mmCIF file of C-alpha atoms in Angstrom:
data_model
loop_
_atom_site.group_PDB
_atom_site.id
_atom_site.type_symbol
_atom_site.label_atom_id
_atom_site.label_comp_id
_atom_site.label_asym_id
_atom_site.label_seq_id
_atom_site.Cartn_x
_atom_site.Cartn_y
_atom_site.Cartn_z
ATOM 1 C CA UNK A 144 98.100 168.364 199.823
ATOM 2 C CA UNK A 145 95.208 167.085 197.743
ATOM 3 C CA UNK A 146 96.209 163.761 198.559
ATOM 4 C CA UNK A 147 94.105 160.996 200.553
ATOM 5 C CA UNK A 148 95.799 158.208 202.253
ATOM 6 C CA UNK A 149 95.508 154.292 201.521
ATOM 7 C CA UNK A 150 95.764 151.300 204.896
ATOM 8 C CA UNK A 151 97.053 149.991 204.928
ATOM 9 C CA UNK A 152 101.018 150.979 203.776
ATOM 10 C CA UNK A 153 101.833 147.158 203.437
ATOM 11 C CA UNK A 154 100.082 144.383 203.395
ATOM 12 C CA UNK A 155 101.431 140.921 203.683
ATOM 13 C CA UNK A 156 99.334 137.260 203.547
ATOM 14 C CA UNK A 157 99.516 133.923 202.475
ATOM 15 C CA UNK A 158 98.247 132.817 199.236
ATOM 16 C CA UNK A 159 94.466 132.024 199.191
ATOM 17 C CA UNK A 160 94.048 134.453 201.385
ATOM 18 C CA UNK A 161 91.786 137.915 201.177
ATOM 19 C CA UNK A 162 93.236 141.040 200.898
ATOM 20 C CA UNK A 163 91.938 144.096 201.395
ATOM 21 C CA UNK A 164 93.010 148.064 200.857
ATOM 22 C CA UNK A 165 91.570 150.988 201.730
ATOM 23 C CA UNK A 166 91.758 154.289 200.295
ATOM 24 C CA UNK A 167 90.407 157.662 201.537
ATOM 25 C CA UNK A 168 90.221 161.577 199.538
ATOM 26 C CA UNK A 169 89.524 164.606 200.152
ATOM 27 C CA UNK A 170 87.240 165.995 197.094
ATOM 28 C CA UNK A 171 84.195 165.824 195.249
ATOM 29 C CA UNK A 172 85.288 163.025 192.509
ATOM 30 C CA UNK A 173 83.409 161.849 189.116
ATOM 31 C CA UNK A 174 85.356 158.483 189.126
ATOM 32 C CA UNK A 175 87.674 156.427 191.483
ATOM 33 C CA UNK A 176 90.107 154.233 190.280
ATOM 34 C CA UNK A 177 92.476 151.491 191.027
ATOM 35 C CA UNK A 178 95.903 150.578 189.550
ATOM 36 C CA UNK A 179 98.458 148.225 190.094
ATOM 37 C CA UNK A 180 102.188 148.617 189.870
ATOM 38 C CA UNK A 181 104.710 145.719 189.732
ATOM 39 C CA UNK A 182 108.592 146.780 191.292
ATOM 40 C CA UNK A 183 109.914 149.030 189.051
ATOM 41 C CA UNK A 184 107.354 148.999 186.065
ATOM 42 C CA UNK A 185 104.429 151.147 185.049
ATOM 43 C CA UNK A 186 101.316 151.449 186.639
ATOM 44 C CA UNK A 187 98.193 149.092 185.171
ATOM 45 C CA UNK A 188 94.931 150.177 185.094
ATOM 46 C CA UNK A 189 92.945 147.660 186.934
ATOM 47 C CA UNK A 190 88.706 149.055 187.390
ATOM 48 C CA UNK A 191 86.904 152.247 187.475
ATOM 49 C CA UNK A 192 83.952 153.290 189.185
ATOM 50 C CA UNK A 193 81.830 156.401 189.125
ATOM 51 C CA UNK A 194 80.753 158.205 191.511
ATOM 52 C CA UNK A 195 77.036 156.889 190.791
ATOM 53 C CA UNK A 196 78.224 153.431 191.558
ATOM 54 C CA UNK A 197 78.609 151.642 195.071
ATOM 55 C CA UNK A 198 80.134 148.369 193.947
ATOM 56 C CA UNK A 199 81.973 146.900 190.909
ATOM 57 C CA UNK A 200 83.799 143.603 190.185
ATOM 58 C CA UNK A 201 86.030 142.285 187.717
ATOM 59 C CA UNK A 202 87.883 138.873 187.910
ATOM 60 C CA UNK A 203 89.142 138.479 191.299
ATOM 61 C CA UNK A 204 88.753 142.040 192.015
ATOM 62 C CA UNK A 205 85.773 143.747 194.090
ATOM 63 C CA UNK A 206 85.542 147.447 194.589
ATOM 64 C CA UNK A 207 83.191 150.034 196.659
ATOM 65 C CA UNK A 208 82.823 153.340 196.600
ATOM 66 C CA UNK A 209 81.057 155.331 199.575
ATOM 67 C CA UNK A 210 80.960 158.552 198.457
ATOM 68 C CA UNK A 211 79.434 160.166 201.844
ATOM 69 C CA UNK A 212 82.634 158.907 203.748
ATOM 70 C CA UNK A 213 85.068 159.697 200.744
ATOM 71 C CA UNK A 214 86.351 156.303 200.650
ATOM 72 C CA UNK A 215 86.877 153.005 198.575
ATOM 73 C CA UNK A 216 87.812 149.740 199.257
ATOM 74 C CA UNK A 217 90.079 147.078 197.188
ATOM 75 C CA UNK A 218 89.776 143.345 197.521
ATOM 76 C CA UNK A 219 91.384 140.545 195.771
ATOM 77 C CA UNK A 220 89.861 137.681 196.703
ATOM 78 C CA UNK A 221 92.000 134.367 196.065
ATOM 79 C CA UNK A 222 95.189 135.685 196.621
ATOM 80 C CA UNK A 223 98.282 134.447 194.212
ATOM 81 C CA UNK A 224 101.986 135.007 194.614
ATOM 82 C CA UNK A 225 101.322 137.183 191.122
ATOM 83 C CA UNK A 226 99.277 139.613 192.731
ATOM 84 C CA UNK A 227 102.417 140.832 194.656
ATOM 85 C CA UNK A 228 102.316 144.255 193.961
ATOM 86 C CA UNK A 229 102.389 148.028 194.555
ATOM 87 C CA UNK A 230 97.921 149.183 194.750
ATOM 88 C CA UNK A 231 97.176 152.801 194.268
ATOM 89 C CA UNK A 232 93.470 154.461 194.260
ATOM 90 C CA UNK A 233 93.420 157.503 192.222
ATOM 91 C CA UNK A 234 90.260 160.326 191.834
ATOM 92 C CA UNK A 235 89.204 162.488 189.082
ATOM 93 C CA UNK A 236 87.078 165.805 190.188
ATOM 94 C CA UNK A 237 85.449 167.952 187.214
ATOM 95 C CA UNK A 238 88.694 169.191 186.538
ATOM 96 C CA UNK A 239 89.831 165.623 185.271
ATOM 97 C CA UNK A 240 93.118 165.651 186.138
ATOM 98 C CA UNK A 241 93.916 161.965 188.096
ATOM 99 C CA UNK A 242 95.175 162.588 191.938
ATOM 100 C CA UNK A 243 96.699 159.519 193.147
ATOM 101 C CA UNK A 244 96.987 158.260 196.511
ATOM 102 C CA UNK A 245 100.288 157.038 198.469
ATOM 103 C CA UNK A 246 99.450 153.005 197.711
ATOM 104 C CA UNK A 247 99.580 149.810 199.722
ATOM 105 C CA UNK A 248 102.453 147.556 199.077
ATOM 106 C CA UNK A 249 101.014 144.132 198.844
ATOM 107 C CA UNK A 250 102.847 140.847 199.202
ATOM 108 C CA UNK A 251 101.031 137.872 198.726
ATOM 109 C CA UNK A 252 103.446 134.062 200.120
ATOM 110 C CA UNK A 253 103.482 131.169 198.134
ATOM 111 C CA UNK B 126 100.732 149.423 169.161
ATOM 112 C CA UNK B 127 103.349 150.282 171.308
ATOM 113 C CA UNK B 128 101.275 152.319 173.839
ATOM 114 C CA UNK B 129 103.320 154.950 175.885
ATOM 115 C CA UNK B 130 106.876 155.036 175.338
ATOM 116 C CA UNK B 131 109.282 156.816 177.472
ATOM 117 C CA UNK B 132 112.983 157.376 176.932
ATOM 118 C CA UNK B 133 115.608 157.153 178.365
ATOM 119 C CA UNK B 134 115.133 154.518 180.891
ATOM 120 C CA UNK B 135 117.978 155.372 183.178
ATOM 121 C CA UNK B 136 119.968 158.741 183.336
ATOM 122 C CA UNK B 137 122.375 160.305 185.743
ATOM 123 C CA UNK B 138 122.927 164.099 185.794
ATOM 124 C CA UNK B 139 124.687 166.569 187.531
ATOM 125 C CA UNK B 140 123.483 169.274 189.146
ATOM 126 C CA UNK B 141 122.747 172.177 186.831
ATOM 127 C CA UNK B 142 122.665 170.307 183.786
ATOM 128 C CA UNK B 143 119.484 170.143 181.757
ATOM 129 C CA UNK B 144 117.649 167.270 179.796
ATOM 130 C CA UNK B 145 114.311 166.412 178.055
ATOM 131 C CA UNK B 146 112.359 163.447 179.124
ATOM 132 C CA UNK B 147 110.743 161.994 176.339
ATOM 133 C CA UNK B 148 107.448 160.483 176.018
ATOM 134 C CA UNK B 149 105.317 159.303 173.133
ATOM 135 C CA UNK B 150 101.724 157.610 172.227
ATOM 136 C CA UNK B 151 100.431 156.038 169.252
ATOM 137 C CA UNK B 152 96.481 155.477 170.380
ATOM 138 C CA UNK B 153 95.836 159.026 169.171
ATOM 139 C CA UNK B 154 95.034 160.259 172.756
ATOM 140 C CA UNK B 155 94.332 164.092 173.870
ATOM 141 C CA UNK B 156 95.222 163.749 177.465
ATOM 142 C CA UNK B 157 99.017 163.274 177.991
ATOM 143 C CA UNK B 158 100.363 163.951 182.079
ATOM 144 C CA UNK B 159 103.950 163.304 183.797
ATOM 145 C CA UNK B 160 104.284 162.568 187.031
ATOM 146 C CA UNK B 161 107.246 162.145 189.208
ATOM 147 C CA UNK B 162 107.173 158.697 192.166
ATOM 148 C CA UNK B 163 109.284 159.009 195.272
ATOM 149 C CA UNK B 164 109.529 156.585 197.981
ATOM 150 C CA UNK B 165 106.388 156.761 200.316
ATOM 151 C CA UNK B 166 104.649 159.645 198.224
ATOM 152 C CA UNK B 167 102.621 158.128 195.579
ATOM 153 C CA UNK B 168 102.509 159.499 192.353
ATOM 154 C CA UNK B 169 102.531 163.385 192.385
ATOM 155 C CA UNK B 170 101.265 165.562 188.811
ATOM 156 C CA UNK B 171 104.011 167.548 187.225
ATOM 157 C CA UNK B 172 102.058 169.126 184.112
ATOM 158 C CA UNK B 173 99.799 167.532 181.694
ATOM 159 C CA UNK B 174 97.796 168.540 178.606
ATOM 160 C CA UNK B 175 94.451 168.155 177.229
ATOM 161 C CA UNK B 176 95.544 168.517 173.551
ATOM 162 C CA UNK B 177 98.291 169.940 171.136
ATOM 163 C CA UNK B 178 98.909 173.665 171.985
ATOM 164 C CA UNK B 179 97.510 172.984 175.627
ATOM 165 C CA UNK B 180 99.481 172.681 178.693
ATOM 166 C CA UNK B 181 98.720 173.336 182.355
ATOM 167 C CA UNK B 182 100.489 172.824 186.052
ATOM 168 C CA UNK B 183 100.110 170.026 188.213
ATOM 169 C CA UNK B 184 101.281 169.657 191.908
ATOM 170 C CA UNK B 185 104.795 169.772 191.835
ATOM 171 C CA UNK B 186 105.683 171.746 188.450
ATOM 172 C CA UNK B 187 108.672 174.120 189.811
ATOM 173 C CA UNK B 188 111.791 173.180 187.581
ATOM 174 C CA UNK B 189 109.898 171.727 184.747
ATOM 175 C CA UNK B 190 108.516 172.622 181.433
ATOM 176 C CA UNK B 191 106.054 171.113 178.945
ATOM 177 C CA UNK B 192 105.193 171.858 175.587
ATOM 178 C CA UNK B 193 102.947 169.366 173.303
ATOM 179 C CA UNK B 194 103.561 170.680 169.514
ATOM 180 C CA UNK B 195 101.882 167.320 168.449
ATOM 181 C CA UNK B 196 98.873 164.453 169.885
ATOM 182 C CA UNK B 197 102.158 162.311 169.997
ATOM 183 C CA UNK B 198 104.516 163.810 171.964
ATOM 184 C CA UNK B 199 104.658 165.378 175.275
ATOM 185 C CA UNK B 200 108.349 166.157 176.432
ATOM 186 C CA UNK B 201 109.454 166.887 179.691
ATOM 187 C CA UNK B 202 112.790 169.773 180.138
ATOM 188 C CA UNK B 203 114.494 169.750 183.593
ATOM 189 C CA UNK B 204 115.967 173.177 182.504
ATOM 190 C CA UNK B 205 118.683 172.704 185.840
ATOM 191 C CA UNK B 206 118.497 169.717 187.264
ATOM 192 C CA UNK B 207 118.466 169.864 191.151
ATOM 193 C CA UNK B 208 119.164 166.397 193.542
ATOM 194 C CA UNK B 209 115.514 167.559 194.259
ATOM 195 C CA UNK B 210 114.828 166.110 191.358
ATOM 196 C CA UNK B 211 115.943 162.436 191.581
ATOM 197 C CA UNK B 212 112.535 160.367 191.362
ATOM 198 C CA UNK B 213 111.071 158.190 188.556
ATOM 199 C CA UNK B 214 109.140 159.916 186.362
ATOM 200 C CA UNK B 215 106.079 158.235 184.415
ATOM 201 C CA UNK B 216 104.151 159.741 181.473
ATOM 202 C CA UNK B 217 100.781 158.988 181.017
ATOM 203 C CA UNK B 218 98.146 159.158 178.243
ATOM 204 C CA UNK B 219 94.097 158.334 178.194
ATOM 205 C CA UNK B 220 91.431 159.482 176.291
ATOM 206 C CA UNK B 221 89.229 161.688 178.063
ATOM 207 C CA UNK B 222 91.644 162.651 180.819
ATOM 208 C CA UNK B 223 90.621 161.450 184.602
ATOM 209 C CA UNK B 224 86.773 160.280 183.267
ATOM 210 C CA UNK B 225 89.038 157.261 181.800
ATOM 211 C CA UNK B 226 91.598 154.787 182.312
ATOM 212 C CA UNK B 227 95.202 156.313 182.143
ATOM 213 C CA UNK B 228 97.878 154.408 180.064
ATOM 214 C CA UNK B 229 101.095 154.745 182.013
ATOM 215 C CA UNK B 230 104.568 154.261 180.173
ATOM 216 C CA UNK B 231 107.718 151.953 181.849
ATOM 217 C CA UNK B 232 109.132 155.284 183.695
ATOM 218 C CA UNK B 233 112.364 156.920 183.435
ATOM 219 C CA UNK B 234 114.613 156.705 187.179
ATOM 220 C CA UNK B 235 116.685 159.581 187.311
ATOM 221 C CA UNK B 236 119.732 160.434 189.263
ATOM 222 C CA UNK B 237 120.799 164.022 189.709
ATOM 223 C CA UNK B 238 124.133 164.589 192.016
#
């Protein structure tokens, strides 16, 4: 399988609180990115972050890439009831097709 | 703009039958890809395409065909539906393929039996 694995599978924390996910692959990638699913909608596009690039932040949201170890890291800092949600990391090789990892089901009490 | 639209929402078939999947885009992008979510296995790449006229094989694509006649529309045929085949199924469209953010549509759930 070209899939990598995410830690963990589910996630649960008060609100306020850090979390943190964790998401490993298998290939040479050009990009890494993270996306967010709410139960039973679409995925949303939440950051990107090349391959050239160890750390990027938006909002709430802080992500690193270690390319050597094949991994990347998710956290929301803050935490809100909102941010209860489905997290998947997904990599793009030179092929550019977007291989998605199994996600971490977060769930973040009020 | 409407983004990615997929219909139906919700079908139920039974085995053997066949249906198209349909999904559609209005930001004018080249990349198009379905995949198919089941419990505990992410999201898994049927087919996709990289432009009208252009299709290819993803992961999973036994039991499924593609064609893209236009940038708008990328339909998906279950030709005989299997119970194999019960999953949601999302459609996806971005602009330059992995190298960008991927625009994901609401996701059909279907039932075979």
């Amino acid at each position: 399988s070209q899939q990598g694995e995410e830690d963990p599978q589910a996630l649960s924390i008060q609100e306020g609180e850090n979390a943190t996910m964790n998401c490993s692959y298998k290939t040479s990638i050009n990009n890494l990115q993270w996306y967010r699913q709410n139960s039973g909608r679409g995925l949303v596009h939440l950051i990107l972050i090349r391959s050239n690039e160890r750390e990027k932040h938006s909002g709430r949201l802080r992500v690193t890439l270690d390319t050597s170890k094949k991994s990347s890291s998710l956290l929301i800092t803050a935490s809100r009831a909102a941010d209860t949600a489905s997290y998947f990391c997904a990599w793009s090789g030179s092929n550019y097709k977007l291989t998605f990892g199994k996600g971490t089901l977060l769930t973040v009490n009020p | 703009n409407a983004g990615v639209t997929q219909t139906p929402k919700f079908q139920v078939l039974k085995t053997g039958q066949s249906m198209t999947l349909q999904c559609a885009q209005d930001m004018n992008h080249e990349y198009m890809s379905w995949y198919r979510q089941d419990p505990g296995m992410g999201l898994r790449l049927i087919h996709y395409s990289v432009g009208a006229g252009i299709t290819d094989q993803g992961e999973v694509p036994n039991g499924y065909n593609v064609s893209r006649s236009t940038t708008e529309d990328f339909p998906l045929r279950l030709l005989s539906a299997a119970p194999s085949q019960t999953s949601v199924y999302f459609c996806a469209s971005s602009y330059g393929g992995g190298r960008t953010e991927a625009f994901f549509g609401q996701g059909t759930r279907l039932t075979v039996v």
